[in-house]
Coordinates of C-alpha atoms in Angstrom, one line a residue:
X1 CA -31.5 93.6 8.9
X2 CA -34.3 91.2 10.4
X3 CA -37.6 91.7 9.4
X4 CA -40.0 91.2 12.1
X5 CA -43.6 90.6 11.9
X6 CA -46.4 91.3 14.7
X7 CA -47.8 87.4 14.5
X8 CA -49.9 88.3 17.4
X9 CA -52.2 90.5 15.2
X10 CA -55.0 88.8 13.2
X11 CA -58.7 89.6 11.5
X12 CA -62.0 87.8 13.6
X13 CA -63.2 86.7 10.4
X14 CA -60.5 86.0 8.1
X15 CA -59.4 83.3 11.5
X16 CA -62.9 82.2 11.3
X17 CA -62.3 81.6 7.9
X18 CA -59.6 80.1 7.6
X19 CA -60.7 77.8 10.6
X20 CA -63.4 76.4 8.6
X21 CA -61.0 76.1 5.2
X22 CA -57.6 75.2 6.6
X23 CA -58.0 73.1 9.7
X24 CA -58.4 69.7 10.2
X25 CA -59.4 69.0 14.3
X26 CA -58.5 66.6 16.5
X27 CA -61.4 64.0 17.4
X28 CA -64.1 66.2 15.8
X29 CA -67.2 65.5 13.4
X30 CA -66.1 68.3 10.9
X31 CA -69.6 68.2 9.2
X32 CA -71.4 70.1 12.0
X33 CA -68.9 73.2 11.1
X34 CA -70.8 74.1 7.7
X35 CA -73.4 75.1 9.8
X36 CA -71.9 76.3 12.8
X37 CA -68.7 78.2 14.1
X38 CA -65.7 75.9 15.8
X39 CA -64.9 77.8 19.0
X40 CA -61.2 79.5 18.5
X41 CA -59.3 79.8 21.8
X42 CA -57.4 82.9 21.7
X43 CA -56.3 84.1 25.1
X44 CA -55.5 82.8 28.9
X45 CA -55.3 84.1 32.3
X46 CA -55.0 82.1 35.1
X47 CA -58.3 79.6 34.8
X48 CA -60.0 81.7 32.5
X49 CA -59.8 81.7 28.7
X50 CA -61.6 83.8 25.5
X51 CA -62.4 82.7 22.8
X52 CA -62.6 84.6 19.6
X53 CA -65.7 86.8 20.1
X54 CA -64.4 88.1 23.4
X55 CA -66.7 85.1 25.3
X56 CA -64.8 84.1 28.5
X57 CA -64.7 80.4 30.0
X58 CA -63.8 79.1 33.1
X59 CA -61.9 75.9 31.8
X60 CA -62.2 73.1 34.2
X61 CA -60.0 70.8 32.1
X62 CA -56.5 72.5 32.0
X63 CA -56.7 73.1 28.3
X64 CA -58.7 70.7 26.8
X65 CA -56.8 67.3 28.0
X66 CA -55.7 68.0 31.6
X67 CA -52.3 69.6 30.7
X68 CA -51.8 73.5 31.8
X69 CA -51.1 72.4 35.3
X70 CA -50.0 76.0 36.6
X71 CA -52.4 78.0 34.9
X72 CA -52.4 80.4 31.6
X73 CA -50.2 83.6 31.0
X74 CA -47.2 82.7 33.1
X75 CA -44.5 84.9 31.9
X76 CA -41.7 83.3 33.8
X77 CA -41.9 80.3 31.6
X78 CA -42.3 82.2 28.7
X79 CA -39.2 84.3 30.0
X80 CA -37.2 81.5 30.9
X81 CA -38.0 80.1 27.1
X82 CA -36.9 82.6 25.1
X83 CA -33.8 83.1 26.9
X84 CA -32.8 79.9 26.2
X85 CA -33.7 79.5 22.5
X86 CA -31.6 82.9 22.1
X87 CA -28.7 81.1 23.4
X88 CA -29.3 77.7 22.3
X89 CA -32.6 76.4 20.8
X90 CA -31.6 72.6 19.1
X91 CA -29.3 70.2 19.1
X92 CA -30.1 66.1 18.1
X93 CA -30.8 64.4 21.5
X94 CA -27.6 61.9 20.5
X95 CA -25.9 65.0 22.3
X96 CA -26.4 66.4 26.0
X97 CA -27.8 70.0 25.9
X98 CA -27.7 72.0 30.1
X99 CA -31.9 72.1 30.3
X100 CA -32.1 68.3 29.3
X101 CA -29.7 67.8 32.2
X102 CA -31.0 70.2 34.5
X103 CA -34.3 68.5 34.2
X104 CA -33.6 64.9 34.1
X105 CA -32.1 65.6 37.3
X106 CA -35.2 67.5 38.6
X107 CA -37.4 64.5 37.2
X108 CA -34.8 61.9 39.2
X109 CA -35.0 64.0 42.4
X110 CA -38.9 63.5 42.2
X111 CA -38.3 59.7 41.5
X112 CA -35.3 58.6 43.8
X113 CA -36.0 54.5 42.8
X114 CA -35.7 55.6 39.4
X115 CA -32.1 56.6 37.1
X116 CA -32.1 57.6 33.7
X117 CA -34.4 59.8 31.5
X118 CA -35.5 59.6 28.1
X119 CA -37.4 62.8 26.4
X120 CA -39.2 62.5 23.5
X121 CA -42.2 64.8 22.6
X122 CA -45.4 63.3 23.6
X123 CA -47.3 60.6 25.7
X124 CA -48.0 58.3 23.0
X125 CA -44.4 58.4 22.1
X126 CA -43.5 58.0 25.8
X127 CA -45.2 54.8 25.8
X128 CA -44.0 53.9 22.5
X129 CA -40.2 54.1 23.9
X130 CA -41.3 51.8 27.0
X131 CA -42.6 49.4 24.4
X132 CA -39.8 49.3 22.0
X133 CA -37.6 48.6 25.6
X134 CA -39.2 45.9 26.3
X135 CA -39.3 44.5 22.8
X136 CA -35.6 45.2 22.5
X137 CA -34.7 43.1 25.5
X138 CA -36.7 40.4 24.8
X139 CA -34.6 39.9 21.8
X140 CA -31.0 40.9 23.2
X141 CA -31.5 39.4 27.1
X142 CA -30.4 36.1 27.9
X143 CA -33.2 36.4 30.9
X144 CA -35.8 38.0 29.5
X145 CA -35.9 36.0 25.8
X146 CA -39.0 36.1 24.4
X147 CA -40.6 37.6 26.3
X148 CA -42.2 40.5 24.1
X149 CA -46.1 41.2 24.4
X150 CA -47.2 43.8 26.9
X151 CA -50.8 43.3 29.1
X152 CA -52.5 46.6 29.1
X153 CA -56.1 47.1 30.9
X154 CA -59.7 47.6 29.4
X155 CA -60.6 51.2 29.7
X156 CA -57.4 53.4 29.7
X157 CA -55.5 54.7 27.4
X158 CA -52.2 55.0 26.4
X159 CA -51.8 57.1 22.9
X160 CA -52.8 57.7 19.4
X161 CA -50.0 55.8 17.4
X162 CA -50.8 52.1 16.0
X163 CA -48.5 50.9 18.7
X164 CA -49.9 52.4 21.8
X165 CA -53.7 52.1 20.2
X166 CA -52.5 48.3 20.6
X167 CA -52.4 48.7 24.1
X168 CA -55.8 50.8 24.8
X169 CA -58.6 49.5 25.8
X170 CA -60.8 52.0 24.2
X171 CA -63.3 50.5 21.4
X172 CA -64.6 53.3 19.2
X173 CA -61.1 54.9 19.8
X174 CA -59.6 52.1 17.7
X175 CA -62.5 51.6 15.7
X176 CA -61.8 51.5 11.9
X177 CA -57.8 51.8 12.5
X178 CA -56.7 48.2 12.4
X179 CA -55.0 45.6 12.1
X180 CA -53.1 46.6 15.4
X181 CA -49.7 45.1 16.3
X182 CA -49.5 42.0 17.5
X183 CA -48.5 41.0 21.0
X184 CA -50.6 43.1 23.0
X185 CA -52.9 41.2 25.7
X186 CA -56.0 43.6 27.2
X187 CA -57.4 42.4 31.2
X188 CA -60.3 43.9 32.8
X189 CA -60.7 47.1 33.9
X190 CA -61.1 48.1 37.6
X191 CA -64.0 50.2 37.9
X192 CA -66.4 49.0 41.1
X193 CA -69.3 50.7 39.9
X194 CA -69.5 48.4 36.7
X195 CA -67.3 45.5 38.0
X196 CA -66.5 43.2 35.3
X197 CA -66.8 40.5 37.8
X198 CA -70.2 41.4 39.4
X199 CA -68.6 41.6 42.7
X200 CA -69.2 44.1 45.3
X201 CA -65.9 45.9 46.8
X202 CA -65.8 44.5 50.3
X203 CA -67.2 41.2 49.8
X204 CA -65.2 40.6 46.6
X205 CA -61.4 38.8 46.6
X206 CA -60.2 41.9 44.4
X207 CA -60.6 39.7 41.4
X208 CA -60.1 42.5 38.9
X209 CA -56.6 42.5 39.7
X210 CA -55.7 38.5 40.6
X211 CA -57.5 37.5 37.7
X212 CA -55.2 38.9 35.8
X213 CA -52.3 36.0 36.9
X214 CA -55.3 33.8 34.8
X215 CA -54.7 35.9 31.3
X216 CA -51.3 35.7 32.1
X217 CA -50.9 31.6 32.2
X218 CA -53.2 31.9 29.6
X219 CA -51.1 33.5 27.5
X220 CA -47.5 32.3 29.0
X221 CA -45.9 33.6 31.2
X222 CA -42.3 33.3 29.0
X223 CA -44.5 35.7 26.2
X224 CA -45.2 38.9 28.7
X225 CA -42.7 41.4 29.2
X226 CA -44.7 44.2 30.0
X227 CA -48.1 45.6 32.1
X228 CA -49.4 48.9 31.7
X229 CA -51.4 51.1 33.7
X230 CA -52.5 54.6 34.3
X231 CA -52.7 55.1 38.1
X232 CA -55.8 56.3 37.6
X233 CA -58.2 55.3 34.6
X234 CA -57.9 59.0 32.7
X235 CA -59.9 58.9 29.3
X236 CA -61.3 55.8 30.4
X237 CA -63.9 57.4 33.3
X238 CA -61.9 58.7 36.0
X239 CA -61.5 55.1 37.8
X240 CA -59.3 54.6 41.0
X241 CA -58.0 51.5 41.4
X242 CA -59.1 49.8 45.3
X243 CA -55.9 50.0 47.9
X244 CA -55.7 46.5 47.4
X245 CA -55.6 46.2 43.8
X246 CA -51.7 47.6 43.0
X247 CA -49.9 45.6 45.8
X248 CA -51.6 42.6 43.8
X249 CA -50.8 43.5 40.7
X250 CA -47.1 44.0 42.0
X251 CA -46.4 40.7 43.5
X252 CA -48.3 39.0 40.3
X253 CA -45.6 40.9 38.1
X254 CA -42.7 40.0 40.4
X255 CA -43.5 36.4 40.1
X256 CA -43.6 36.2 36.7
X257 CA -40.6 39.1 36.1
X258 CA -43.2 41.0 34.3
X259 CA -41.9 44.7 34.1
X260 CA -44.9 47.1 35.4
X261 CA -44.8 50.0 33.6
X262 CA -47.1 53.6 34.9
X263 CA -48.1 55.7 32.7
X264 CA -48.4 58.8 34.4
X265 CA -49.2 61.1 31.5
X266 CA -52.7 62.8 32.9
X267 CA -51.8 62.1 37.0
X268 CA -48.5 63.2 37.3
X269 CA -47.0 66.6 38.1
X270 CA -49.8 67.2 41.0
X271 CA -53.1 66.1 39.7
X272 CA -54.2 64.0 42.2
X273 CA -53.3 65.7 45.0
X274 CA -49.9 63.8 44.7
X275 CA -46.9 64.8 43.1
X276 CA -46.9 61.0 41.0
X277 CA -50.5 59.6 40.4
X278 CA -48.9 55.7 42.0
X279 CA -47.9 57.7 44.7
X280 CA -51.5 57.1 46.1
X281 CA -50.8 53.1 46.4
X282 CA -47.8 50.6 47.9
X283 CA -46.3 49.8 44.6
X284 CA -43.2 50.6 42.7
X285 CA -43.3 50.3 38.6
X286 CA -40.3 49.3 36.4
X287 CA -41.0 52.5 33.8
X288 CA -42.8 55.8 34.3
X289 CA -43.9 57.2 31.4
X290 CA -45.4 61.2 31.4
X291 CA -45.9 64.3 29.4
X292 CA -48.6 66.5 29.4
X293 CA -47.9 68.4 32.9
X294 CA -44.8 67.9 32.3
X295 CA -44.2 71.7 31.0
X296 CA -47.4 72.6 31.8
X297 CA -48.2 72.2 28.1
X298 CA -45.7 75.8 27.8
X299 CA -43.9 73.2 25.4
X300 CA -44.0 70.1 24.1
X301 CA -42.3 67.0 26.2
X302 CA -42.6 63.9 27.4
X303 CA -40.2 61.4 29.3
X304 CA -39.7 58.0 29.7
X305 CA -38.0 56.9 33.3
X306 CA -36.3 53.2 33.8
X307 CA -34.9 52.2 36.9
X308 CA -30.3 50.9 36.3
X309 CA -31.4 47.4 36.0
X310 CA -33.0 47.9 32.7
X311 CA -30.8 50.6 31.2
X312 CA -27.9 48.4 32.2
X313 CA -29.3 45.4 29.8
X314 CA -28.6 47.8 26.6
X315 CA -24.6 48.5 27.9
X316 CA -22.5 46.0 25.8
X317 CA -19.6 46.1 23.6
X318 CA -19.6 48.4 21.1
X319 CA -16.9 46.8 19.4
X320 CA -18.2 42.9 19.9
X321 CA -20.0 42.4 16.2
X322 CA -22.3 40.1 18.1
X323 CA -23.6 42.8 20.4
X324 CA -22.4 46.2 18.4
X325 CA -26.4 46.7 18.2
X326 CA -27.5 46.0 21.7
X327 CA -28.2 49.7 22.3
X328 CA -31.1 51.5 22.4
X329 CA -31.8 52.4 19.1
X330 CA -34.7 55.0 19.0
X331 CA -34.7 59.0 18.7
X332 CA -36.7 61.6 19.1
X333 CA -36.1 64.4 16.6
X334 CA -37.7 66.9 19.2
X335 CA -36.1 65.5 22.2
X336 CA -33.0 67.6 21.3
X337 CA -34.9 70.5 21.4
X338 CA -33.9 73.0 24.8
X339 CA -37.3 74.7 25.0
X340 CA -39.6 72.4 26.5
X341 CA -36.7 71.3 29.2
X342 CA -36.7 74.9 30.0
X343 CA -40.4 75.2 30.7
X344 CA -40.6 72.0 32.0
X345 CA -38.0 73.3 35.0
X346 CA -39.8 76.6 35.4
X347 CA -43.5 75.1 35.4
X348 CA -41.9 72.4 38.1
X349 CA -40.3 75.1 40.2
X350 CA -43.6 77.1 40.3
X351 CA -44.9 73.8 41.2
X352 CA -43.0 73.5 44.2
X353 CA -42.7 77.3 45.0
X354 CA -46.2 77.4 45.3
X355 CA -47.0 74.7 47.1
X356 CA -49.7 73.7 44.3
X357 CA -49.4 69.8 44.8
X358 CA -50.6 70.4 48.5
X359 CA -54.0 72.9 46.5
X360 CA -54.7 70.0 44.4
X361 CA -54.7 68.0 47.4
X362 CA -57.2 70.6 49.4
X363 CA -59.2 71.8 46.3
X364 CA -59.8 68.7 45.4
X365 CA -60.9 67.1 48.3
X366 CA -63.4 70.3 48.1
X367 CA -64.5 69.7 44.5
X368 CA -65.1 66.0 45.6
X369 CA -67.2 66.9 48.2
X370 CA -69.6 69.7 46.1
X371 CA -69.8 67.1 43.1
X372 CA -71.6 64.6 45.9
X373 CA -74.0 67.1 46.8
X374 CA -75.3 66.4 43.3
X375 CA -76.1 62.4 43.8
X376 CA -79.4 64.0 44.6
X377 CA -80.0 63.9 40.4
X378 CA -81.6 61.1 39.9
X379 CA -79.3 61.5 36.8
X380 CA -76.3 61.0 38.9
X381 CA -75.2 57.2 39.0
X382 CA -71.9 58.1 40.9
X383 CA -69.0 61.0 41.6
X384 CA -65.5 59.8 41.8
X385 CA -62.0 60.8 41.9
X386 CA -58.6 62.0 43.4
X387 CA -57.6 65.3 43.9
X388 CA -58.0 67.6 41.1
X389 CA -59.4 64.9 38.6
X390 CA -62.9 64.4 39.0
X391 CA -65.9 63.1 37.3
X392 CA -69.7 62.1 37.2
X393 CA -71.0 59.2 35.7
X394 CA -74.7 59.7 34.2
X395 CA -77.4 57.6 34.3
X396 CA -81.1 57.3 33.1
X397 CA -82.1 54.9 35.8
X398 CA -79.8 54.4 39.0
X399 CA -81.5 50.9 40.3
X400 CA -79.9 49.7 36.6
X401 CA -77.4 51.8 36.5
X402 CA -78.7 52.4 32.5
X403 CA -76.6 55.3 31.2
X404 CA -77.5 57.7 29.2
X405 CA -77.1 58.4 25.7
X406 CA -74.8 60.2 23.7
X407 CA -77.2 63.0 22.9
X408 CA -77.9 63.7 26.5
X409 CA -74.7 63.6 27.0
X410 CA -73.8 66.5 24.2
X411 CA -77.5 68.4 25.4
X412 CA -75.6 68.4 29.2
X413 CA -72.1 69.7 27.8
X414 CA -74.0 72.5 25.4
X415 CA -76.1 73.4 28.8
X416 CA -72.5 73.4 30.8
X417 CA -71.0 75.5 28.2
X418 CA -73.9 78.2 28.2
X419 CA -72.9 78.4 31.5
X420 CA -69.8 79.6 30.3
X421 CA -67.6 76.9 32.2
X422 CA -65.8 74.3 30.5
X423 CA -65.2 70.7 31.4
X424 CA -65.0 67.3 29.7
X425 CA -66.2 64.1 28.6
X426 CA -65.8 60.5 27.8
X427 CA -66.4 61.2 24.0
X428 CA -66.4 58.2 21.2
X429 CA -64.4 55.8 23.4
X430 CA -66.9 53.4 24.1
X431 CA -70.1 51.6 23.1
X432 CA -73.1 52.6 24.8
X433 CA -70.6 54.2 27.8
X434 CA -69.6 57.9 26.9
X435 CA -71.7 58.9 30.1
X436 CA -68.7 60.6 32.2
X437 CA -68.3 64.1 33.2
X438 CA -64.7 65.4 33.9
X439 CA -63.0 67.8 35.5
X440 CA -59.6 68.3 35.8
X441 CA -58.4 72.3 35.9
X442 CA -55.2 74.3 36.9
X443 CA -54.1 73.0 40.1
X444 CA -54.4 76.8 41.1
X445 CA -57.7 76.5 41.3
X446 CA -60.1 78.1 44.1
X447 CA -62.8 77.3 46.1
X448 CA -64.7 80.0 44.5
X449 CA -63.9 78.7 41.3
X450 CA -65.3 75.4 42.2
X451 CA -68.4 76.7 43.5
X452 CA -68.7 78.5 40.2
X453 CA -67.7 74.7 38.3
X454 CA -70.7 73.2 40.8
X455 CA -73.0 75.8 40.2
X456 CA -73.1 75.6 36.6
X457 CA -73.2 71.9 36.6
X458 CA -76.3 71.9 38.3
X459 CA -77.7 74.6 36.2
X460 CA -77.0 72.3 33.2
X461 CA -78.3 69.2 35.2
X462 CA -81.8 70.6 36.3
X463 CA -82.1 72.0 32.0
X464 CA -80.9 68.7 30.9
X465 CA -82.7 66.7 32.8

């Protein structure tokens, strides 16, 4: 007979406890816990969470990192998940399982320029699969021989791995992990509010993104088989890209059959008001990477997406000995499970169904608009964004444009948080810049959720401050 346990049930302070003794956190300074409780998320709702003292939140950030795109407690998805893993939960991703197929299809309908699907379990490991294509064929394509190193721009981010930290243009992120891999080339971000040019949008030539053919001589154009770029600068500050600057970047990777890969792991599934993050711009990539809203965080997945023309370059002759190997040899050991498929086509549906592409649109056009109303801080240096992803750069002097330091920065989050709303921050990514605000929630959001978001941002502004 199966023993069955209530895993559900749990003591406030042996968790508390064991917190402190057991856990090791992501991207925290574990010395301030001797003295002080980690917050321990233990329920959702919609937008709301509570934590483990019965304090509720209004999470701007979709869990943390952007992710819960439709919102907590939908049983539908947790319906739709354990059905499946009753009737089939695993099987190695060298086989076909009906979810993978079910949603590679989905993902395909939502990218008709696009044809074959890879999962794999998260966005660093998304990218890491774009990367090891583009390695691959530089050593097995007639065409594209040599050409291995992949241009990736200051500012955004791509993963955690040694591999896709090669290829992020975050300093204190990387600090201290090195040596990274060779072959990866950074170029200059795109942010007009500290242009790395000292050009003014509207007078300038768009030189963030035609300097780029420069690195790209540079470096030879026979060496670069790759570009990467998030639509729009996540991690890195919430920076959107000029009209101009994709179309560019396009024709400079066309010329020098440079594959342009998009990593769509924060602005896809709806987050800026678009179903796809490049859907914003007159461009289309080679590879689109993604994860995160992919299942709504329900489960874990991500997906790489490649257009026939490079799939076709790893279809040769098994039983040549010169080409036996030509295929794509990487796996996933997750990306065989069924659950996250199944979530993935149940958060996508409810997606649709629910017309929440078109709210993120709406909402945030709103959010954008209340967030302005506080350029009237002299803290304030600028409010930016697209759709549902928002954020406010702070500054201590806005003729200078001086930001302000870290400390402000954590005194304004700890005011935020008293307010019992939750949102994020640029946090040990970059010297003398961690100065951004963000705010990316559900994309069920309302506008009287974003007046209570506004609200407590200006009650954390005028203590900070």
């Amino acid at each position: 007979m199966e023993t069955k346990k209530n895993w559900l049930k749990y003591d406030v302070q042996e968790m508390v406890n064991g917190d402190k003794d057991c856990l090791w956190h992501h991207l925290k300074p574990h010395k301030c816990f001797e003295s002080q409780e980690q917050m321990i998320i233990v329920e959702g709702k919609g937008l709301m969470v509570k934590d483990i003292r019965g304090r509720e939140y209004l999470d701007a950030t979709s869990g943390g990192v952007w992710s819960v795109m439709v919102g907590y407690g939908r049983d539908s998805i947790a319906d739709a998940v354990c059905a499946q893993m009753k009737k089939m939960n695993y099987f190695a991703g060298a086989y076909g399982n009906i979810p993978a197929i079910k949603f590679a299809q989905k993902l395909l309908e939502k990218l008709p320029d696009h044809d074959k699907v890879y999962f794999s379990n998260s966005g660093s490991e998304a990218n890491e699969k774009a990367y090891k294509i583009v390695r691959q064929a530089s050593r097995i394509s007639p065409e594209r021989k040599g050409k291995y190193k992949i241009m990736y721009r200051d500012r955004d981010y791509h993963g955690t791995t040694i591999g896709t930290m090669s290829s992020s243009g975050q300093a204190q992120r990387k600090q201290d992990f090195g040596p990274f891999v060779e072959g990866f080339v950074e170029f200059p971000h795109c942010c007009c509010y500290r242009c790395p040019h000292d050009k003014t949008y509207g007078e300038c030539n768009i030189e963030c993104a035609r300097k780029i053919e420069d690195i790209i001589l540079k470096e030879g154009a026979d060496t670069i088989g790759g570009l990467i770029v998030e639509p729009i600068t996540a991690g890195g500050g919430i920076l959107r890209p000029v009209k101009e600057y994709y179309p560019i970047l396009q024709e400079i990777c066309n010329k020098y059959d440079i594959w342009l890969i998009v990593d769509e792991v924060v602005c896809g599934f709806g987050r800026t008001g678009k179903f796809w993050g490049h859907e914003h711009y007159d461009f289309d990539p080679d590879i689109i990477t993604m994860a995160k809203g992919l299942a709504s965080s329900y489960e874990a997945l991500s997906a790489t997406v490649v257009k026939q023309k490079i799939f076709d370059l790893f279809l040769n002759d098994p039983a040549n000995p010169d080409t036996r190997l030509d295929y794509f040899r990487d796996i996933s050991t997750y990306g065989g499970c069924t659950a996250p498929m199944t979530a993935a086509l149940e958060s996508t549906r409810i997606i649709d169904d629910e017309n929440l592409v078109e709210n993120s649109r709406v909402m945030g056009e709103y959010l954008l608009e209340r967030l302005h109303e506080l350029e009237k801080y002299d803290c304030v240096g600028e409010v930016r964004g697209q759709g549902l992803f928002c954020g406010i750069e702070y500054v201590n002097n806005k003729e200078t444009r001086e930001p302000v330091t870290e400390e402000q920065m954590a005194t304004l989050m700890g005011n935020l948080l008293a307010q019992n709303v939750i949102a994020g921050r640029t946090n040990a990514s970059f010297h003398g810049l961690n100065n951004v605000m963000n705010f990316a929630p559900c994309l069920i959001i309302t506008k009287e959720q974003i007046d209570t978001i506004v609200a407590a941002v200006i009650t954390a502004i005028e203590k900070t401050f």
